[in-house]
XYZ file of C-alpha atoms in Angstrom:
656
model
C 0.000 0.000 0.000
C 1.349 3.435 -1.008
C 2.152 5.630 1.996
C 0.157 8.869 2.150
C 1.564 11.478 4.545
C -1.755 13.297 4.751
C -3.377 10.274 6.405
C -0.872 10.483 9.246
C -1.725 14.183 9.377
C -5.428 13.316 9.634
C -4.593 11.023 12.546
C -2.989 14.002 14.279
C -6.080 16.113 13.590
C -8.138 13.361 15.224
C -6.020 12.615 18.303
C -5.222 16.147 19.454
C -8.878 17.222 19.927
C -9.500 14.040 21.934
C -6.546 14.755 24.216
C -7.461 18.420 24.691
C -11.108 17.548 25.326
C -10.139 15.041 28.011
C -7.750 17.602 29.489
C -10.731 19.880 30.092
C -10.178 22.610 27.484
C -13.752 23.795 26.892
C -12.836 25.308 23.520
C -12.565 21.721 22.187
C -16.076 20.840 23.399
C -16.560 18.278 20.630
C -13.051 16.869 20.706
C -14.394 13.388 21.418
C -15.424 13.082 17.742
C -11.737 12.463 17.033
C -12.544 8.844 17.909
C -15.164 8.751 15.146
C -12.562 10.063 12.689
C -10.130 7.376 13.884
C -12.739 4.714 13.126
C -13.111 6.004 9.566
C -9.319 6.009 9.072
C -9.057 2.511 10.513
C -11.774 1.186 8.198
C -10.025 2.794 5.203
C -6.558 1.425 5.945
C -7.654 -2.078 6.953
C -9.816 -2.459 3.861
C -7.052 -1.147 1.611
C -4.564 -3.668 3.000
C -6.994 -6.594 2.750
C -8.030 -5.752 -0.815
C -4.426 -5.360 -1.958
C -3.498 -8.757 -0.514
C -6.656 -10.333 -1.930
C -5.696 -9.133 -5.414
C -2.145 -10.440 -4.937
C -3.389 -13.748 -3.524
C -1.329 -13.304 -0.356
C -4.066 -12.607 2.193
C -3.967 -14.773 5.316
C -6.363 -14.384 8.218
C -3.702 -15.566 10.672
C -1.182 -13.070 9.303
C -3.798 -10.307 9.477
C -4.469 -10.940 13.170
C -0.754 -11.223 13.882
C -0.175 -7.788 12.331
C -3.027 -6.340 14.389
C -1.541 -7.860 17.553
C 1.896 -6.428 16.784
C 0.344 -3.051 16.025
C -1.890 -2.741 19.076
C -0.750 -4.906 21.959
C 2.881 -4.017 22.833
C 2.162 -0.328 23.492
C -1.108 -1.208 25.245
C 0.652 -3.657 27.553
C 3.319 -1.072 28.364
C 0.745 1.574 29.319
C -1.250 -0.869 31.451
C 1.914 -2.022 33.233
C 2.846 1.587 33.951
C -0.635 2.185 35.418
C -0.297 -0.614 37.976
C 2.149 0.966 40.461
C 0.308 4.309 40.505
C -3.023 2.588 41.022
C -1.464 0.483 43.774
C -0.136 3.545 45.614
C -2.873 6.116 45.083
C -6.219 4.499 44.342
C -8.729 3.824 47.111
C -10.170 0.284 47.450
C -13.463 0.693 45.573
C -11.723 2.613 42.806
C -8.995 -0.041 42.690
C -11.643 -2.728 42.393
C -13.093 -0.862 39.420
C -9.580 -0.569 37.976
C -9.172 -4.339 38.398
C -12.424 -4.892 36.525
C -11.190 -2.672 33.695
C -7.950 -4.672 33.602
C -9.921 -7.873 33.033
C -12.192 -6.262 30.443
C -9.233 -4.763 28.576
C -7.557 -8.164 28.438
C -10.711 -9.756 27.007
C -11.377 -6.982 24.447
C -14.586 -6.115 26.273
C -13.837 -2.751 27.879
C -16.759 -1.130 26.065
C -19.189 -3.556 27.737
C -17.743 -2.849 31.179
C -17.830 0.931 30.886
C -21.338 0.845 29.442
C -22.475 -1.143 32.482
C -20.503 0.816 35.068
C -20.782 4.451 34.095
C -21.242 7.003 31.370
C -18.386 8.319 29.276
C -19.309 11.904 30.181
C -20.053 11.255 33.879
C -18.055 13.462 36.309
C -16.116 10.504 37.718
C -15.147 9.241 34.240
C -12.116 11.539 34.263
C -10.627 9.463 37.094
C -10.844 6.112 35.274
C -7.341 5.363 33.921
C -8.397 2.853 31.257
C -11.721 4.387 30.207
C -10.438 5.225 26.724
C -9.735 1.554 25.974
C -13.437 1.158 25.111
C -12.673 2.426 21.604
C -9.850 -0.066 21.196
C -12.274 -2.839 22.215
C -14.766 -1.696 19.570
C -11.993 -1.708 16.960
C -10.840 -5.186 17.975
C -14.425 -6.464 17.758
C -14.693 -4.975 14.266
C -11.520 -6.806 13.233
C -13.091 -10.102 14.286
C -15.887 -9.830 11.731
C -14.894 -7.550 8.875
C -12.076 -9.637 7.293
C -14.403 -12.648 7.245
C -17.062 -10.615 5.439
C -14.545 -9.405 2.832
C -13.239 -12.955 2.298
C -16.731 -14.304 1.669
C -17.656 -11.460 -0.693
C -14.351 -11.708 -2.570
C -14.841 -15.399 -3.255
C -18.527 -15.245 -4.159
C -19.671 -11.849 -5.439
C -16.846 -9.279 -5.420
C -18.903 -6.987 -7.643
C -21.519 -6.737 -4.882
C -19.067 -5.686 -2.208
C -19.720 -1.938 -2.407
C -23.486 -2.446 -2.355
C -23.310 -4.828 0.603
C -21.071 -2.531 2.637
C -23.276 0.474 1.861
C -26.367 -1.484 2.918
C -24.783 -2.584 6.212
C -23.512 0.950 6.857
C -26.971 2.423 6.274
C -28.559 -0.133 8.594
C -25.962 0.649 11.272
C -26.537 4.393 10.872
C -30.308 4.007 11.166
C -29.813 1.833 14.243
C -27.474 4.385 15.842
C -30.025 7.166 15.285
C -32.736 5.072 16.940
C -30.485 3.872 19.770
C -29.249 7.423 20.474
C -32.794 8.211 21.596
C -33.676 4.963 23.348
C -30.378 3.497 24.618
C -27.891 6.404 24.478
C -25.205 4.804 26.662
C -25.228 1.468 24.839
C -25.350 3.358 21.556
C -22.138 5.175 22.436
C -20.159 2.086 23.395
C -21.271 -0.778 21.139
C -20.105 -1.905 17.704
C -23.535 -2.079 15.964
C -23.867 1.699 16.423
C -20.272 2.329 15.319
C -19.945 -0.106 12.420
C -21.082 2.462 9.844
C -18.139 4.712 10.777
C -15.629 1.940 10.019
C -17.561 1.031 6.874
C -17.462 4.648 5.718
C -13.676 4.270 5.558
C -14.027 0.886 3.858
C -16.261 2.412 1.181
C -13.624 5.102 0.588
C -11.053 2.378 0.055
C -13.266 0.597 -2.479
C -13.963 3.857 -4.307
C -10.221 4.572 -4.424
C -9.488 1.080 -5.708
C -11.824 1.726 -8.630
C -9.764 4.693 -9.783
C -10.671 7.728 -7.637
C -7.234 9.231 -6.993
C -7.699 12.846 -8.050
C -7.421 15.632 -5.521
C -9.895 18.471 -5.038
C -9.271 21.629 -3.058
C -12.970 22.496 -2.564
C -13.989 18.998 -1.454
C -10.968 18.394 0.786
C -11.396 21.839 2.382
C -15.076 21.096 2.936
C -14.182 17.794 4.599
C -11.560 19.323 6.855
C -13.988 22.120 7.732
C -16.688 19.596 8.682
C -14.283 17.914 11.094
C -13.226 21.256 12.581
C -16.858 22.351 12.906
C -17.642 19.166 14.855
C -14.670 19.647 17.182
C -15.598 23.202 18.118
C -19.413 23.146 18.019
C -20.441 19.701 19.260
C -20.501 19.122 23.021
C -21.331 16.460 25.596
C -25.057 16.799 24.890
C -24.590 15.954 21.203
C -26.012 12.470 20.499
C -22.986 10.671 19.098
C -23.099 8.369 17.215
C -26.275 9.246 15.325
C -27.072 11.030 12.096
C -25.326 14.033 13.687
C -22.038 12.110 13.438
C -22.457 12.130 9.656
C -20.818 15.566 9.753
C -17.338 14.478 10.974
C -17.579 11.093 9.247
C -18.359 12.575 5.815
C -15.655 15.139 6.533
C -13.108 12.377 7.123
C -14.247 10.591 3.953
C -13.752 13.730 1.855
C -10.259 14.223 3.249
C -9.323 10.591 2.564
C -10.622 10.746 -0.998
C -9.716 14.270 -2.104
C -6.830 15.586 0.046
C -4.315 14.398 -2.513
C -0.841 15.743 -3.151
C -1.074 19.291 -4.457
C -4.156 20.285 -2.462
C -4.062 22.804 0.387
C -5.359 20.320 2.937
C -2.764 17.753 1.913
C -0.023 20.377 2.239
C -1.207 21.217 5.760
C -1.608 17.627 6.903
C 1.731 16.617 5.351
C 3.760 19.064 7.434
C 6.315 17.582 9.788
C 4.345 18.444 12.925
C 1.163 16.793 11.713
C 2.834 13.669 10.335
C 4.985 13.143 13.420
C 2.010 13.427 15.782
C 0.063 11.188 13.423
C 2.737 8.496 13.560
C 2.688 8.464 17.360
C -1.078 9.045 17.607
C -1.897 5.543 18.827
C 0.587 5.727 21.686
C -0.496 9.301 22.440
C -4.083 8.112 22.713
C -3.026 5.317 25.065
C -0.952 7.564 27.358
C -3.116 10.651 27.767
C -6.066 9.239 29.748
C -3.969 7.507 32.469
C -1.900 10.664 32.931
C -5.027 12.808 33.299
C -6.816 10.249 35.492
C -3.978 9.801 37.973
C -3.488 13.565 38.162
C -7.147 13.924 39.106
C -6.987 11.000 41.528
C -3.931 12.401 43.283
C -5.258 15.964 43.415
C -7.858 16.962 45.964
C -9.213 19.707 43.718
C -9.392 19.481 39.914
C -5.930 20.110 38.464
C -5.645 23.539 36.772
C -5.608 23.708 32.994
C -1.920 24.610 32.945
C -1.175 21.277 34.649
C -3.441 19.380 32.270
C -1.788 21.129 29.319
C 1.628 20.066 30.593
C 0.380 16.490 30.949
C -0.928 16.627 27.378
C 2.579 17.555 26.247
C 4.010 14.765 28.408
C 1.651 12.286 26.728
C 3.204 13.213 23.369
C 6.720 12.774 24.740
C 5.889 9.359 26.191
C 4.113 8.492 22.950
C 7.258 9.149 20.942
C 9.310 6.954 23.271
C 6.854 4.067 23.179
C 6.455 4.416 19.387
C 10.234 4.457 18.872
C 11.229 1.763 21.347
C 8.129 -0.448 21.640
C 5.818 -0.123 18.644
C 8.465 -0.086 15.934
C 10.663 -2.941 17.217
C 7.664 -5.273 17.250
C 6.485 -4.252 13.762
C 9.563 -3.799 11.576
C 10.109 -6.564 9.060
C 13.728 -7.415 9.790
C 15.068 -8.213 13.255
C 11.737 -7.527 14.913
C 11.124 -8.570 18.496
C 9.441 -11.973 18.968
C 9.881 -12.771 15.262
C 7.942 -16.042 15.200
C 4.166 -16.294 15.494
C 4.517 -18.934 18.194
C 6.688 -16.726 20.407
C 4.276 -13.807 19.931
C 1.213 -15.879 20.841
C 2.945 -17.365 23.879
C 4.075 -13.970 25.141
C 0.712 -12.310 24.580
C -1.088 -15.182 26.293
C 1.221 -14.975 29.282
C 0.730 -11.224 29.710
C -3.050 -11.444 29.299
C -3.241 -14.295 31.806
C -1.229 -12.232 34.295
C -3.489 -9.177 33.825
C -6.652 -11.267 34.195
C -5.338 -13.050 37.297
C -4.355 -9.783 38.937
C -7.703 -8.247 37.989
C -9.653 -11.134 39.494
C -7.613 -10.835 42.693
C -8.267 -7.097 42.872
C -11.976 -7.650 42.358
C -12.359 -10.521 44.819
C -10.462 -8.689 47.576
C -12.588 -5.547 47.042
C -9.635 -3.474 45.917
C -6.798 -5.090 47.931
C -7.297 -2.747 50.925
C -4.293 -4.179 52.809
C -1.920 -2.410 50.383
C -2.842 0.921 52.002
C -1.352 2.232 55.268
C -3.146 0.894 58.348
C -4.877 4.187 59.331
C -6.257 4.628 55.823
C -7.370 1.008 55.665
C -9.157 1.270 59.018
C -10.734 4.577 58.064
C -12.178 3.142 54.831
C -13.549 0.093 56.655
C -15.169 2.287 59.324
C -16.769 4.570 56.740
C -18.459 2.060 54.483
C -22.272 1.934 54.383
C -24.546 -0.886 55.448
C -25.914 -3.198 52.779
C -27.493 -5.645 55.253
C -30.962 -6.775 54.110
C -30.702 -4.692 50.929
C -32.602 -6.693 48.323
C -31.893 -6.752 44.585
C -33.936 -8.186 41.752
C -37.251 -9.970 42.119
C -36.346 -12.446 44.870
C -36.429 -12.192 48.651
C -39.659 -10.243 49.063
C -42.268 -12.705 47.862
C -43.210 -13.239 51.512
C -43.338 -10.459 54.111
C -42.151 -9.861 56.751
C -38.750 -10.466 55.161
C -36.881 -13.172 56.999
C -33.958 -12.021 59.194
C -34.737 -8.340 58.564
C -36.584 -7.620 61.807
C -34.152 -6.205 64.354
C -34.778 -6.148 68.112
C -37.932 -8.123 67.375
C -38.401 -9.125 71.010
C -39.813 -5.687 71.800
C -43.568 -5.349 71.963
C -43.627 -2.538 69.403
C -41.989 -2.577 65.976
C -41.486 0.213 63.445
C -40.530 -0.229 59.755
C -38.234 1.526 57.311
C -39.137 1.389 53.604
C -36.892 2.617 50.809
C -33.807 2.081 48.702
C -30.108 1.654 49.488
C -29.997 4.998 51.311
C -32.597 3.638 53.738
C -30.392 0.558 54.130
C -27.446 2.772 55.123
C -29.627 4.462 57.773
C -31.033 1.286 59.302
C -28.250 0.180 61.741
C -28.104 3.549 63.521
C -31.888 3.817 63.659
C -32.123 0.274 64.987
C -29.694 1.143 67.767
C -31.602 4.292 68.776
C -34.993 2.591 68.742
C -33.658 -0.317 70.780
C -33.014 2.176 73.585
C -36.734 3.038 73.430
C -37.750 -0.674 73.516
C -38.831 -0.569 69.877
C -37.872 -3.001 67.139
C -37.295 -2.114 63.487
C -38.262 -4.012 60.364
C -36.145 -3.243 57.294
C -37.831 -3.347 53.860
C -35.270 -2.011 51.399
C -34.539 -2.728 47.743
C -31.805 -1.214 45.576
C -33.013 1.651 43.344
C -36.529 1.472 44.827
C -37.682 4.783 46.250
C -40.863 4.126 48.284
C -43.412 5.305 45.714
C -46.203 2.912 44.832
C -46.449 1.474 41.302
C -43.534 3.533 39.938
C -40.133 2.285 38.765
C -37.111 3.953 37.260
C -36.162 2.651 33.824
C -32.684 1.135 34.525
C -32.956 -2.647 34.643
C -31.946 -2.792 38.323
C -35.109 -0.807 39.145
C -37.616 -2.640 36.979
C -39.133 -4.548 39.925
C -39.601 -1.490 42.138
C -43.259 -0.880 41.375
C -44.166 -4.431 42.337
C -41.848 -4.384 45.352
C -43.374 -1.198 46.768
C -46.913 -2.403 46.114
C -46.201 -5.634 48.002
C -44.506 -3.754 50.847
C -47.352 -1.260 51.274
C -49.976 -3.995 51.118
C -48.135 -5.857 53.864
C -47.622 -2.773 56.063
C -51.290 -1.766 55.847
C -52.295 -5.199 57.168
C -49.468 -5.463 59.734
C -49.245 -4.269 63.300
C -46.599 -1.717 62.370
C -47.866 1.769 63.238
C -44.824 3.914 62.323
C -43.033 3.762 58.957
C -39.944 5.681 57.846
C -39.737 6.553 54.137
C -36.129 7.197 53.068
C -34.523 7.222 49.645
C -32.117 8.951 47.305
C -34.933 11.308 46.407
C -32.834 13.509 44.147
C -31.916 10.560 41.940
C -35.489 9.274 41.869
C -37.225 12.557 41.077
C -34.771 13.544 38.321
C -35.014 10.541 36.000
C -35.534 11.006 32.268
C -38.140 8.245 32.065
C -40.324 6.260 34.477
C -42.443 3.133 34.382
C -46.004 3.529 35.708
C -47.752 0.176 36.102
C -45.715 -1.250 33.226
C -46.041 1.822 30.974
C -42.812 3.719 30.178
C -43.361 7.484 30.157
C -41.029 10.438 29.448
C -40.295 13.015 32.148
C -42.277 15.782 30.482
C -45.473 13.807 31.073
C -44.959 12.598 34.630
C -44.949 15.572 37.017
C -48.498 15.205 38.282
C -48.418 11.423 38.014
C -45.364 11.273 40.287
C -47.045 13.596 42.774
C -50.221 11.494 42.710
C -48.220 8.269 43.158
C -46.367 9.634 46.175
C -49.589 11.006 47.688
C -51.165 7.578 47.124
C -48.267 5.889 48.919
C -48.465 8.150 51.960
C -52.273 8.093 51.959
C -52.428 4.301 51.897
C -50.266 4.181 55.007
C -51.848 7.027 56.979
C -55.392 5.870 56.221
C -54.472 2.590 57.898
C -53.537 4.514 61.044
C -49.802 4.415 60.350
C -47.606 7.380 61.247
C -45.278 8.255 58.332
C -41.870 9.870 58.808
C -40.368 11.224 55.566
C -36.581 11.584 55.654
C -35.748 14.478 53.345
C -32.749 14.784 50.970
C -29.342 15.388 52.449
C -26.281 17.131 50.987
C -24.360 14.842 48.661
C -21.043 14.899 46.895
C -19.966 14.708 43.294
C -17.017 12.493 44.242
C -16.537 9.621 46.702
C -16.491 11.464 50.029
C -14.846 8.834 52.241
C -12.254 8.199 49.533
C -11.628 11.944 49.249
C -11.110 12.230 53.002
C -8.840 9.188 52.915
C -6.813 10.764 50.088
C -6.372 13.901 52.144
C -5.294 11.853 55.136
C -2.948 9.888 52.883
C -1.349 13.208 51.867
C -0.927 14.377 55.458
C -4.108 16.269 56.364
C -5.144 14.658 59.668
C -8.759 15.867 60.019
C -10.184 16.972 56.645
C -13.457 18.821 56.155
C -15.342 18.394 52.871
C -18.130 20.845 52.050
C -20.472 21.972 49.315
C -22.210 25.333 48.979
C -25.583 25.425 50.722
C -27.129 27.244 47.761
C -25.968 24.441 45.487
C -27.568 21.847 47.762
C -30.854 23.768 47.940
C -30.924 24.166 44.170
C -30.274 20.440 43.672
C -32.917 19.417 46.201
C -35.734 21.843 45.406
C -37.487 19.485 42.913
C -37.525 16.738 45.557
C -38.812 19.131 48.238
C -41.720 20.059 45.968
C -42.885 16.430 45.860
C -42.128 15.583 49.495
C -43.884 18.688 50.828
C -47.118 17.789 49.061
C -48.863 15.211 51.289
C -50.892 17.122 53.920
C -51.818 14.774 56.734
C -51.537 15.086 60.492
C -49.922 11.640 60.634
C -46.921 12.770 58.517
C -43.669 13.894 60.133
C -40.807 15.397 58.164
C -37.156 15.150 59.156
C -34.692 17.303 57.250
C -31.029 16.156 57.474
C -29.962 19.512 56.050
C -30.559 20.933 59.528
C -27.718 18.675 60.733
C -25.183 19.054 57.958
C -25.734 22.670 56.881
C -25.410 25.987 58.668
C -22.564 25.338 61.072
C -20.785 27.942 58.998
C -22.837 30.290 56.866
C -23.406 29.162 53.297
C -21.963 25.668 53.499
C -23.030 22.067 54.047
C -20.569 19.585 55.547
C -20.102 16.146 54.006
C -17.173 15.471 56.337
C -16.287 17.605 59.341
C -12.937 17.539 61.146
C -12.216 14.021 59.941
C -15.692 12.681 60.752
C -17.260 11.557 57.473
C -21.037 11.673 57.059
C -21.338 10.376 53.471
C -19.526 7.217 52.389
C -19.600 7.439 48.602
C -21.724 10.155 47.034
C -25.084 9.313 48.571
C -25.074 6.757 51.380
C -24.619 7.546 55.066
C -21.603 6.391 56.994
C -22.296 5.210 60.554
C -21.568 8.757 61.806
C -23.940 10.316 59.274
C -26.642 7.748 59.972
C -26.337 8.270 63.731
C -26.754 12.037 63.300
C -29.917 11.535 61.227
C -31.237 8.889 63.635
C -30.826 11.353 66.527
C -32.813 13.913 64.530
C -35.539 11.359 63.902
C -35.802 10.624 67.631
C -36.221 14.325 68.354
C -39.121 14.424 65.881
C -40.730 11.338 67.415
C -40.498 12.693 70.963
C -41.883 16.074 69.958
C -44.730 14.370 68.130
C -45.609 12.478 71.297
C -46.252 15.774 73.102
C -48.020 17.630 70.275
C -51.662 18.507 70.619
C -52.399 16.792 67.322
C -53.371 19.919 65.364
C -51.866 20.380 61.926
C -48.941 18.695 60.259
C -45.880 17.725 62.271
C -42.865 19.116 60.422
C -40.306 18.685 63.127
C -36.565 19.003 63.357
C -34.177 20.322 65.964
C -31.568 22.973 65.191
């Protein structure tokens, strides 16, 4: 295949926006589309190589995969190995467990599946995931598994149909990506069926070129380059990519590949030394930049300033040159290459992958290898976890109520109940302890993702059973001897979903405001009409990072008693939609306990998530034992005041 300098230049134009976007430079708000351009380039080059070897009769599937392994794996293994010591030293246990999972997924070419399941690419915490960017490499590897087989079949049977078949598959993939961008946006971003048309766009360019299109065009190549630039500067995180919107950078890349020939202005620009050099090291640069940025964010208490991120972007290019020069090239060059035989390459790759997978499984099974941390940090993390006891998941465990082994201090004559999601589970041990001192038992009825609202579920699959769970729980409580029920949940998460399921019907947010209010009123009314006193535990301040891990990081760096805060105005703004729903039920049997009275106001304008080394929130949402005990004390104040009220009006009680 004839070398074209401008293609290396196009690689540079693709990788630099990605790096600068991940560094946090807002000017490159659509820099992530560089990955889409990479997919087009990859489809073009791979197809060109396969077609050339098919025509020469030298194509071998085994040789193809060996070349891909030599191209991709040595630099990838180096970067992963370099990540291990920094993760070992700096990453907190839960984060290290997630890193271990990504190590396994990377080794199995399934990183895109893991990151789809775990988190969103644009989520705030994504910047602290060292191997997040490997999702795109997984998609590319999955494409390589199928595409050569398709070309082989078409070449042997109907080579004249190849263009038509690839165009048809590309159109189907594009239509699917447009549909999935609306219905399954996260899966759409990460999975091959939504991305295949981008690779095939490059393949179609290769077929067009093979049929004689080798003439340059200044207008068309300038248009293509302008379409890519437009996407980089005008798209942002809200842009549904991939979808028909991604046609802009993809068509732009196609026009550059087809028409930025020698003698055109775009070719002259992309063929300059700077562009071609960055293009040659672009793969290594892509591998290095995300770990550098992630570990900088992990090690820093506050987000690193842009000048630091810019310096790290430059460092990624320096490391990329070294790994390209001393790792990539020695494994790829024809003569005197490292591991020259296929057998030695396969054995070495298998050994490294087995080691990564084994280490990843160990990191997962030990919950992040907590013993690697200094003893005070290890003890602190253990003491500031949240309780998952009796927290149900899925459709099992609640077919019969009361739930076995989830009644605490049951020997007391009187028993209360707590109904809710995982936040309620984190509150239960402290509340159990306080009620035990009043000779009252507590029955825990908690299910992950299930806010206590009758007949309503969030759309994520973990929450699909919530409507049925809550209906069963309320039916049981109404018939039981329980006369006081606590309703506690991650209300902010529940009331800010994009879609809900009402009695099996999925409905968009714009249509659910009154229905949510009616469902919550129905829940409270069903309980109070049965003579049950309802205590609603209101939203509490929450973090945008793991609070206990952040405190532990500060302690690890030498701050003995850290305080972590958020602005009170920010908390009130975040919580106001939830307050509007929770304030609605008007019944004399409803008490309201507001944790904000505990965590906010000690100093004007702030809410404390951790105070003088005492941590109230474990991750971003759930109470530590200290946070749960503070809320439980507030609940007891409300209960005691209710006992002495004259019964007029609504009890909305909380101590200062």
